[in-house]
XYZ file of C-alpha atoms in Angstrom:
578
model
C 32.299 -39.363 42.837
C 33.078 -42.770 41.327
C 29.716 -44.222 42.386
C 27.798 -41.268 40.951
C 29.479 -41.779 37.573
C 28.422 -45.435 37.570
C 24.831 -44.441 38.375
C 24.938 -41.805 35.661
C 25.974 -44.380 33.092
C 23.177 -46.649 34.316
C 20.557 -43.921 33.818
C 21.869 -43.177 30.342
C 21.792 -46.860 29.420
C 18.167 -46.973 30.595
C 17.385 -44.147 28.188
C 19.254 -45.989 25.447
C 17.036 -49.052 25.882
C 13.688 -47.268 25.842
C 14.021 -44.620 23.117
C 12.191 -45.487 19.914
C 13.317 -43.298 16.988
C 16.267 -41.348 15.704
C 17.838 -39.613 12.738
C 19.563 -41.895 10.227
C 23.242 -41.288 9.465
C 23.977 -38.606 6.894
C 25.608 -39.397 3.571
C 29.367 -39.932 4.068
C 30.054 -37.958 0.876
C 29.856 -34.165 1.008
C 30.362 -31.963 -2.042
C 30.605 -28.189 -2.315
C 28.397 -28.004 -5.409
C 26.772 -30.260 -8.004
C 28.614 -33.448 -6.958
C 32.044 -31.852 -7.354
C 34.855 -30.916 -4.940
C 33.960 -33.672 -2.500
C 35.145 -35.242 0.727
C 34.319 -38.695 2.074
C 34.567 -40.184 5.524
C 33.247 -43.302 7.269
C 30.210 -43.623 9.503
C 32.354 -42.792 12.559
C 33.635 -39.525 11.109
C 37.347 -40.396 11.196
C 39.779 -42.785 9.553
C 42.584 -44.376 11.606
C 45.062 -41.635 10.617
C 42.374 -38.912 10.830
C 43.135 -37.770 7.287
C 40.599 -36.039 5.044
C 39.886 -38.026 1.884
C 38.991 -35.953 -1.164
C 37.618 -36.470 -4.658
C 37.029 -34.119 -7.547
C 33.656 -35.635 -8.302
C 31.113 -38.258 -7.282
C 28.833 -40.256 -9.592
C 25.588 -41.968 -8.559
C 24.710 -44.642 -11.144
C 21.269 -46.186 -10.829
C 21.689 -48.944 -13.449
C 24.483 -51.213 -14.596
C 24.521 -49.460 -17.950
C 25.103 -46.099 -16.262
C 27.869 -47.705 -14.230
C 29.539 -49.031 -17.388
C 29.411 -45.567 -18.942
C 30.970 -43.953 -15.858
C 33.818 -46.471 -15.636
C 34.432 -46.202 -19.404
C 34.766 -42.432 -19.288
C 37.115 -42.524 -16.300
C 39.201 -45.270 -17.953
C 39.700 -43.158 -21.067
C 41.348 -40.426 -19.017
C 43.185 -42.878 -16.701
C 41.317 -41.368 -13.786
C 41.516 -42.920 -10.344
C 38.251 -44.350 -8.985
C 36.928 -45.683 -5.692
C 33.607 -47.269 -4.765
C 31.561 -45.710 -1.953
C 28.545 -47.193 -0.157
C 25.481 -45.661 1.465
C 26.796 -45.757 5.033
C 30.569 -46.176 4.488
C 30.836 -48.439 7.511
C 34.454 -49.610 7.082
C 37.006 -48.129 9.460
C 40.176 -48.346 7.259
C 40.797 -46.129 4.228
C 39.448 -48.537 1.609
C 37.363 -45.767 0.058
C 40.085 -43.117 -0.108
C 41.559 -41.921 -3.397
C 45.054 -40.622 -3.956
C 45.142 -36.844 -4.283
C 42.086 -34.714 -5.065
C 41.371 -35.418 -8.751
C 39.753 -38.835 -8.531
C 36.180 -40.054 -8.938
C 33.962 -41.619 -6.300
C 31.315 -44.041 -7.569
C 28.506 -44.410 -5.055
C 26.292 -47.515 -5.080
C 23.577 -45.642 -3.164
C 21.068 -45.991 -6.019
C 22.133 -49.455 -7.150
C 19.672 -50.719 -4.585
C 17.204 -53.025 -6.338
C 16.367 -56.662 -5.812
C 16.497 -58.126 -9.321
C 15.227 -61.662 -8.777
C 14.226 -64.121 -6.085
C 14.138 -67.651 -7.466
C 12.133 -69.688 -4.984
C 12.715 -73.001 -6.718
C 16.498 -72.541 -7.003
C 16.586 -70.782 -3.586
C 18.689 -67.861 -4.854
C 18.467 -64.087 -4.710
C 20.049 -61.622 -7.142
C 20.514 -58.023 -6.006
C 22.424 -54.919 -6.978
C 25.478 -54.203 -4.876
C 23.986 -51.216 -3.052
C 21.180 -53.262 -1.508
C 21.521 -53.304 2.270
C 21.640 -56.465 4.324
C 18.317 -55.487 5.861
C 16.698 -55.227 2.425
C 18.072 -58.609 1.395
C 16.858 -60.301 4.576
C 13.374 -58.869 4.118
C 13.112 -59.706 0.410
C 14.230 -63.270 1.019
C 11.768 -63.656 3.905
C 8.841 -62.558 1.718
C 9.590 -65.616 -0.432
C 9.957 -67.912 2.574
C 13.745 -67.984 2.233
C 16.726 -66.989 4.366
C 20.413 -66.150 4.082
C 21.664 -68.368 6.918
C 24.729 -66.514 8.221
C 25.213 -62.753 8.246
C 26.812 -59.939 10.229
C 24.717 -58.709 13.163
C 24.485 -55.101 11.901
C 22.068 -54.707 9.001
C 23.308 -51.290 7.836
C 25.865 -52.828 5.459
C 25.546 -53.011 1.683
C 25.947 -56.369 -0.016
C 28.819 -55.120 -2.155
C 30.606 -53.680 0.858
C 30.222 -56.685 3.143
C 31.388 -59.071 0.400
C 34.407 -56.928 -0.462
C 35.584 -56.856 3.177
C 34.796 -60.467 4.080
C 32.087 -59.643 6.643
C 30.616 -62.579 8.535
C 28.334 -63.844 11.262
C 29.194 -66.723 13.583
C 29.234 -70.459 12.886
C 31.547 -73.409 12.368
C 28.801 -75.310 10.558
C 28.101 -75.731 6.826
C 30.280 -73.417 4.702
C 30.958 -71.147 7.644
C 29.739 -67.694 8.598
C 31.270 -65.549 5.811
C 28.620 -64.242 3.423
C 30.975 -64.551 0.443
C 31.009 -68.328 0.899
C 27.333 -68.373 -0.126
C 28.042 -66.352 -3.271
C 27.062 -68.075 -6.538
C 27.643 -65.341 -9.104
C 29.048 -61.831 -9.217
C 29.152 -59.184 -11.942
C 32.033 -56.716 -11.785
C 32.534 -53.668 -14.003
C 36.276 -53.304 -14.597
C 38.384 -50.851 -16.608
C 39.050 -51.915 -20.181
C 41.797 -51.164 -22.632
C 41.426 -48.224 -25.053
C 39.050 -46.422 -22.706
C 36.313 -48.989 -22.431
C 34.772 -50.826 -19.495
C 34.150 -54.538 -19.284
C 31.470 -56.438 -17.386
C 32.907 -59.661 -15.993
C 30.350 -62.247 -14.935
C 31.915 -64.854 -12.666
C 30.263 -67.980 -11.322
C 31.272 -70.357 -8.565
C 33.975 -72.578 -10.067
C 35.238 -70.009 -12.577
C 38.949 -69.322 -12.653
C 38.898 -65.886 -10.989
C 35.872 -66.381 -8.747
C 37.885 -66.780 -5.540
C 39.595 -63.457 -6.138
C 36.274 -61.675 -6.626
C 34.687 -63.069 -3.428
C 36.730 -60.714 -1.221
C 38.185 -57.978 -3.417
C 38.710 -54.880 -1.200
C 37.237 -52.906 -4.116
C 40.480 -53.034 -6.126
C 39.195 -55.165 -9.029
C 36.416 -52.805 -10.115
C 32.820 -52.062 -9.132
C 30.631 -54.954 -8.028
C 27.375 -54.446 -9.918
C 25.225 -57.483 -9.076
C 25.498 -60.582 -6.914
C 23.584 -63.841 -6.616
C 23.533 -65.617 -3.259
C 22.400 -69.098 -2.223
C 19.528 -69.139 0.250
C 17.792 -71.736 2.407
C 14.160 -72.350 3.368
C 13.074 -70.076 6.217
C 13.602 -71.609 9.663
C 13.262 -70.801 13.336
C 15.959 -70.396 15.965
C 16.072 -70.731 19.731
C 18.354 -68.365 21.677
C 19.425 -68.517 25.317
C 22.183 -66.440 26.917
C 24.031 -68.181 29.727
C 26.511 -66.310 31.941
C 29.406 -68.197 33.548
C 32.771 -67.347 35.026
C 35.562 -67.331 32.443
C 38.002 -69.649 34.232
C 37.531 -72.428 31.665
C 36.788 -70.228 28.647
C 39.929 -71.382 26.842
C 38.962 -75.029 27.297
C 35.394 -74.465 26.113
C 35.906 -72.147 23.170
C 36.292 -74.841 20.501
C 33.724 -77.347 21.736
C 31.072 -74.674 22.259
C 31.393 -73.502 18.660
C 30.955 -77.034 17.390
C 27.961 -77.763 19.618
C 25.694 -74.863 18.576
C 25.074 -73.670 15.034
C 24.919 -69.910 15.738
C 27.105 -69.873 18.840
C 29.020 -66.822 19.951
C 30.539 -65.665 23.240
C 30.709 -62.232 24.833
C 33.694 -62.022 27.140
C 34.143 -59.589 30.033
C 37.752 -60.288 31.113
C 37.947 -57.826 34.023
C 34.615 -59.059 35.402
C 35.841 -62.652 34.911
C 32.627 -63.471 33.050
C 31.710 -65.042 29.723
C 28.213 -64.972 28.219
C 27.526 -67.990 26.019
C 24.946 -67.635 23.263
C 23.218 -71.017 22.932
C 21.623 -70.590 19.535
C 20.288 -73.376 17.326
C 17.649 -74.167 14.713
C 14.374 -75.580 15.958
C 11.290 -76.958 14.259
C 9.264 -74.261 12.520
C 6.239 -75.497 14.493
C 7.916 -74.397 17.731
C 5.855 -71.606 19.325
C 7.364 -68.157 19.428
C 7.681 -64.938 17.441
C 10.871 -63.601 18.966
C 12.663 -60.455 17.820
C 16.244 -59.297 18.337
C 16.574 -55.517 18.510
C 20.146 -55.417 19.858
C 20.334 -52.698 22.508
C 23.580 -50.968 21.383
C 22.150 -50.702 17.832
C 19.011 -48.895 18.976
C 18.569 -45.118 18.759
C 19.939 -43.225 21.727
C 19.050 -39.821 23.109
C 21.793 -37.394 22.071
C 21.863 -35.842 25.545
C 22.522 -39.291 27.032
C 25.321 -39.937 24.578
C 26.898 -36.618 25.547
C 26.739 -37.403 29.248
C 28.248 -40.883 28.754
C 31.084 -39.528 26.608
C 31.815 -36.675 29.031
C 31.917 -39.164 31.902
C 34.360 -41.371 30.012
C 36.523 -38.369 29.102
C 36.781 -37.462 32.787
C 37.558 -41.048 33.769
C 40.400 -41.062 31.261
C 41.676 -37.687 32.440
C 41.643 -38.772 36.099
C 42.838 -42.360 35.423
C 39.640 -43.466 37.137
C 39.800 -47.204 36.453
C 37.463 -47.985 39.353
C 34.834 -45.669 37.900
C 35.051 -47.498 34.578
C 34.724 -50.858 36.312
C 31.635 -49.755 38.253
C 30.157 -48.379 35.073
C 30.922 -51.618 33.241
C 29.212 -53.661 35.965
C 26.104 -51.541 35.573
C 26.132 -51.819 31.781
C 26.564 -55.605 31.908
C 23.823 -56.065 34.517
C 21.400 -53.919 32.537
C 22.079 -55.775 29.294
C 21.681 -59.139 31.029
C 18.422 -58.063 32.645
C 16.982 -56.885 29.330
C 18.248 -59.935 27.420
C 20.482 -57.750 25.210
C 17.452 -56.567 23.227
C 15.698 -59.896 22.712
C 11.927 -60.110 23.137
C 9.656 -63.151 23.050
C 6.907 -61.467 21.053
C 8.490 -58.379 19.507
C 7.646 -56.248 22.547
C 8.587 -57.861 25.867
C 11.185 -60.303 27.126
C 9.688 -62.796 29.552
C 12.059 -65.768 29.614
C 14.570 -67.881 27.738
C 14.637 -69.469 25.277
C 13.568 -66.812 22.786
C 12.221 -68.592 19.705
C 11.488 -66.869 16.437
C 12.004 -66.819 12.704
C 15.568 -66.393 11.512
C 14.934 -63.096 9.715
C 13.750 -61.509 12.993
C 16.804 -62.622 14.946
C 19.832 -62.542 12.635
C 20.581 -58.799 12.421
C 19.364 -55.432 13.685
C 20.051 -51.706 13.580
C 16.917 -49.728 14.331
C 18.904 -46.526 14.868
C 18.858 -46.234 11.053
C 15.074 -46.062 10.831
C 13.732 -42.589 11.492
C 13.324 -39.724 9.022
C 13.547 -37.225 11.875
C 16.173 -34.530 11.296
C 16.455 -32.894 14.707
C 19.308 -35.043 16.075
C 17.358 -35.551 19.297
C 18.338 -39.208 18.955
C 20.976 -40.950 16.864
C 23.116 -44.024 16.439
C 25.564 -44.019 19.336
C 28.598 -43.419 17.084
C 27.042 -40.718 14.863
C 29.780 -38.062 14.519
C 27.216 -35.243 14.371
C 26.551 -35.614 18.094
C 28.880 -35.958 21.050
C 28.813 -39.712 21.441
C 30.965 -42.787 21.051
C 34.382 -42.354 19.460
C 36.439 -45.501 19.495
C 39.056 -47.792 18.054
C 37.984 -51.261 16.990
C 40.330 -54.219 16.775
C 38.832 -57.200 14.947
C 41.135 -60.215 14.566
C 40.619 -63.893 13.743
C 42.777 -66.179 15.867
C 43.148 -69.740 14.603
C 40.921 -72.198 16.443
C 43.968 -74.345 17.225
C 45.599 -71.551 19.258
C 42.517 -69.669 20.518
C 42.851 -71.280 23.950
C 46.440 -70.067 24.283
C 45.508 -66.532 23.237
C 42.654 -66.420 25.756
C 44.943 -67.651 28.525
C 47.572 -65.026 27.675
C 44.927 -62.303 27.941
C 43.854 -63.760 31.282
C 47.474 -63.566 32.480
C 47.450 -59.861 31.629
C 44.241 -59.417 33.624
C 45.833 -61.145 36.609
C 48.551 -58.490 36.472
C 46.152 -55.582 35.794
C 42.645 -56.616 36.962
C 40.922 -53.370 35.886
C 42.569 -53.146 32.461
C 39.577 -54.306 30.412
C 36.826 -52.365 32.196
C 37.014 -49.743 29.461
C 36.395 -52.434 26.842
C 33.485 -53.746 28.897
C 31.804 -50.346 28.710
C 31.497 -51.154 24.984
C 29.956 -54.558 25.784
C 33.162 -56.538 26.155
C 34.879 -58.739 23.587
C 32.564 -60.365 21.053
C 33.849 -63.783 19.981
C 32.406 -65.147 16.725
C 33.266 -68.307 14.815
C 34.524 -68.350 11.217
C 35.614 -71.156 8.894
C 38.431 -71.390 6.377
C 37.375 -69.958 3.034
C 38.304 -70.582 -0.594
C 38.419 -66.810 -1.146
C 42.007 -65.740 -1.800
C 41.683 -62.950 0.793
C 39.280 -64.868 3.040
C 39.971 -66.724 6.280
C 42.870 -69.139 5.954
C 41.768 -71.512 8.729
C 38.901 -72.125 11.128
C 39.139 -69.374 13.710
C 37.584 -67.334 16.485
C 37.090 -63.678 15.625
C 37.679 -61.306 18.562
C 36.001 -57.893 18.244
C 37.408 -55.410 20.755
C 36.065 -51.846 20.946
C 37.660 -49.216 23.175
C 37.930 -45.506 23.903
C 39.632 -43.170 21.447
C 40.545 -39.638 22.449
C 39.607 -36.704 20.260
C 43.233 -35.631 20.693
C 45.484 -38.020 18.712
C 48.402 -37.360 21.093
C 46.501 -38.320 24.246
C 47.094 -41.895 25.512
C 44.219 -43.941 26.920
C 43.948 -45.636 30.292
C 45.758 -49.004 30.148
C 47.149 -48.113 26.745
C 49.857 -50.756 27.142
C 47.483 -53.642 27.899
C 45.276 -52.954 24.885
C 48.308 -52.672 22.608
C 49.747 -55.905 24.003
C 46.485 -57.786 23.392
C 46.484 -56.488 19.811
C 50.106 -57.571 19.242
C 49.572 -60.921 20.970
C 46.861 -61.749 18.485
C 48.534 -60.376 15.359
C 52.128 -61.446 15.868
C 52.405 -64.214 18.447
C 49.321 -66.063 17.163
C 49.306 -64.868 13.537
C 45.748 -63.554 13.601
C 44.141 -62.145 10.468
C 42.633 -58.644 10.714
C 39.080 -57.992 9.605
C 39.400 -56.015 6.355
C 36.674 -53.570 7.405
C 37.979 -52.828 10.909
C 41.299 -52.205 12.686
C 44.092 -49.706 13.028
C 46.995 -49.493 10.590
C 49.347 -51.784 12.546
C 47.008 -54.729 11.926
C 47.655 -54.506 8.179
C 51.446 -54.204 8.264
C 52.757 -57.171 6.251
C 49.346 -58.849 6.373
C 49.417 -59.993 2.747
C 52.130 -62.504 3.672
C 49.544 -64.381 5.768
C 47.495 -65.323 2.675
C 48.712 -68.390 0.799
C 46.986 -67.325 -2.430
C 48.030 -63.689 -2.335
C 50.023 -64.062 -5.556
C 46.933 -65.367 -7.341
C 44.867 -62.439 -6.104
C 47.472 -59.957 -7.336
C 47.556 -61.727 -10.706
C 43.811 -61.244 -11.101
C 44.099 -57.631 -9.963
C 46.703 -56.967 -12.655
C 44.466 -58.474 -15.348
C 41.260 -56.749 -14.254
C 42.768 -53.317 -13.564
C 46.185 -53.154 -15.290
C 46.630 -49.428 -14.638
C 45.593 -49.614 -10.977
C 42.720 -47.168 -11.435
C 40.802 -48.689 -8.494
C 43.903 -48.864 -6.291
C 45.345 -46.278 -3.943
C 48.537 -45.854 -1.990
C 46.791 -47.366 1.054
C 45.541 -50.494 -0.726
C 48.916 -50.920 -2.444
C 50.608 -50.784 0.963
C 48.193 -53.333 2.428
C 48.686 -55.648 -0.558
C 52.461 -55.428 -0.251
C 52.959 -53.457 -3.466
C 54.391 -50.380 -1.740
C 56.130 -49.496 1.508
C 54.622 -50.222 4.922
C 51.180 -48.953 5.878
C 52.556 -47.796 9.238
C 53.468 -44.149 9.816
C 56.548 -43.080 11.757
C 55.798 -39.848 13.605
C 55.354 -38.417 17.081
C 52.650 -40.274 18.998
C 52.010 -42.735 16.156
C 51.636 -45.746 18.484
C 48.768 -44.084 20.370
C 46.579 -44.249 17.247
C 47.851 -47.620 16.066
C 49.694 -46.018 13.157
C 52.913 -47.715 14.258
C 54.333 -50.022 16.908
C 56.555 -47.984 19.150
C 60.302 -48.396 18.807
C 61.227 -45.219 20.662
C 59.648 -43.113 23.383
C 58.577 -40.309 21.018
C 56.138 -42.759 19.419
C 54.219 -42.695 22.712
C 53.627 -39.657 24.941
C 56.712 -39.129 27.113
C 55.477 -35.664 28.113
C 52.489 -37.405 29.714
C 54.467 -40.227 31.296
C 54.010 -42.880 28.576
C 57.155 -44.584 27.281
C 57.877 -47.425 24.884
C 58.359 -50.641 26.862
C 58.240 -54.449 26.340
C 54.981 -56.256 27.001
C 54.205 -57.801 30.389
C 53.288 -61.281 29.079
C 54.341 -61.134 25.426
C 57.876 -59.832 25.811
C 58.298 -59.226 22.070
C 55.493 -56.675 22.174
C 56.411 -52.996 22.209
C 53.797 -50.905 23.952
C 53.221 -47.418 25.320
C 53.265 -47.920 29.079
C 52.678 -45.382 31.816
C 55.835 -45.007 33.878
C 55.462 -43.190 37.190
C 59.212 -42.755 37.668
C 61.879 -42.971 34.987
């Protein structure tokens, strides 16, 4: 039975690799009629607390002047506003309004490239332009944005507001906002007007605007610094993870675009050796990352059903066999790399930066049959997960890695479920001048894992995953990614930012009535009570850290207990006898 499940996952992964088209995600905003009585969700179909976020109305400006008019009208009536993007890719409730009477402002049609200045090596775009559009427009002019997230289905306004990044310790670091030269923000004005604030690098409030969480106003336009187009050389090298802690810092310094994919239960680490090479180097490589390709909906359903059964039966061995198959298949197919845009023949894969830096072909098709989709599309039975994204300071990354390895020594199969989602992605980030940016050079750990459709159902090795999360956040003071994570990651987080007071000062000036704020953003910014929620089963969804058994699932054998390695952790552990 266990072996057949592993083979089933292998067959489904094969289908995932070789399908070629799919339906793009639907608009996250749905209205009953004429852009009124609306709901909004994220691209995964559920926020961390599974609440439904509502708005009385949605507006779709297509020019800055229309945007100014919309913000002015809402300001006159002191109406709450929130900015929405085309794909709404953030997991937390950044887009949610308080109550049902507010206004959503979508940047879906603010999607034009305004200028590419080849001589100055800059690009100016509207905030609704996607990363893919920006990469392509820059490439047409022989230019490149050097460091970006790996998923191209993000809008420029959204990725700047949440501090999205790629991976490097070189130059100014991997955060896109650290290549921002100018930003225009439409903010509420006094006496019912709106004001356009144009901020340049070096201006007084610029560092507040670089990562704003959407609470300062609506980003209208941005100008980014580019570089001449270049080529990269990529090789993936798999090693055992015994010395991962010792290597993590030096590896990031040795290679410009380095990252590491870690499979803790398999005791493996995959090192991405990724550097610039001479543009005369032969090669026209392409990176079409396998998990971002379209997937047959029937395959997604089979994989999810298999995982549901593994959870129900506590089948850790089945998950580990499945993970081994997934990892082997990804290694064999070079994770989606090809030497010529079609086939992978050997490492290194050399190609132009714009063909390697980001992907997301599951967004491409105009087909509407749902035969294929992005793996997490909520319209099909597919992936449904939690995602913990935390930046651990480079100075303590080794210690964090070794603590996780101690947990794996105690529970060798505990991370097989994470490995089904391609393990832990480790990316490098540098300290930023942005008030809500990274506070020190760090390693960002992205951990994706199973989430039950039932919020009161614990997951296999619930306690280990919670302990890893708390190890990072509390023992090592990690910063959460603003666009990912469960509620517990944001509890008291504002105290980790040395310039938080300055950010709040700017927020008060730009939006004195808090029209772009909500209860959730106020909680995260320390202006209201805790973002955690005290209720039955709250720890299972990351809405709280358990302090009593009812926060877990005592009726299913899960009780609140101290951590195994980090004794200050409080986790929901399965207890066979009590």
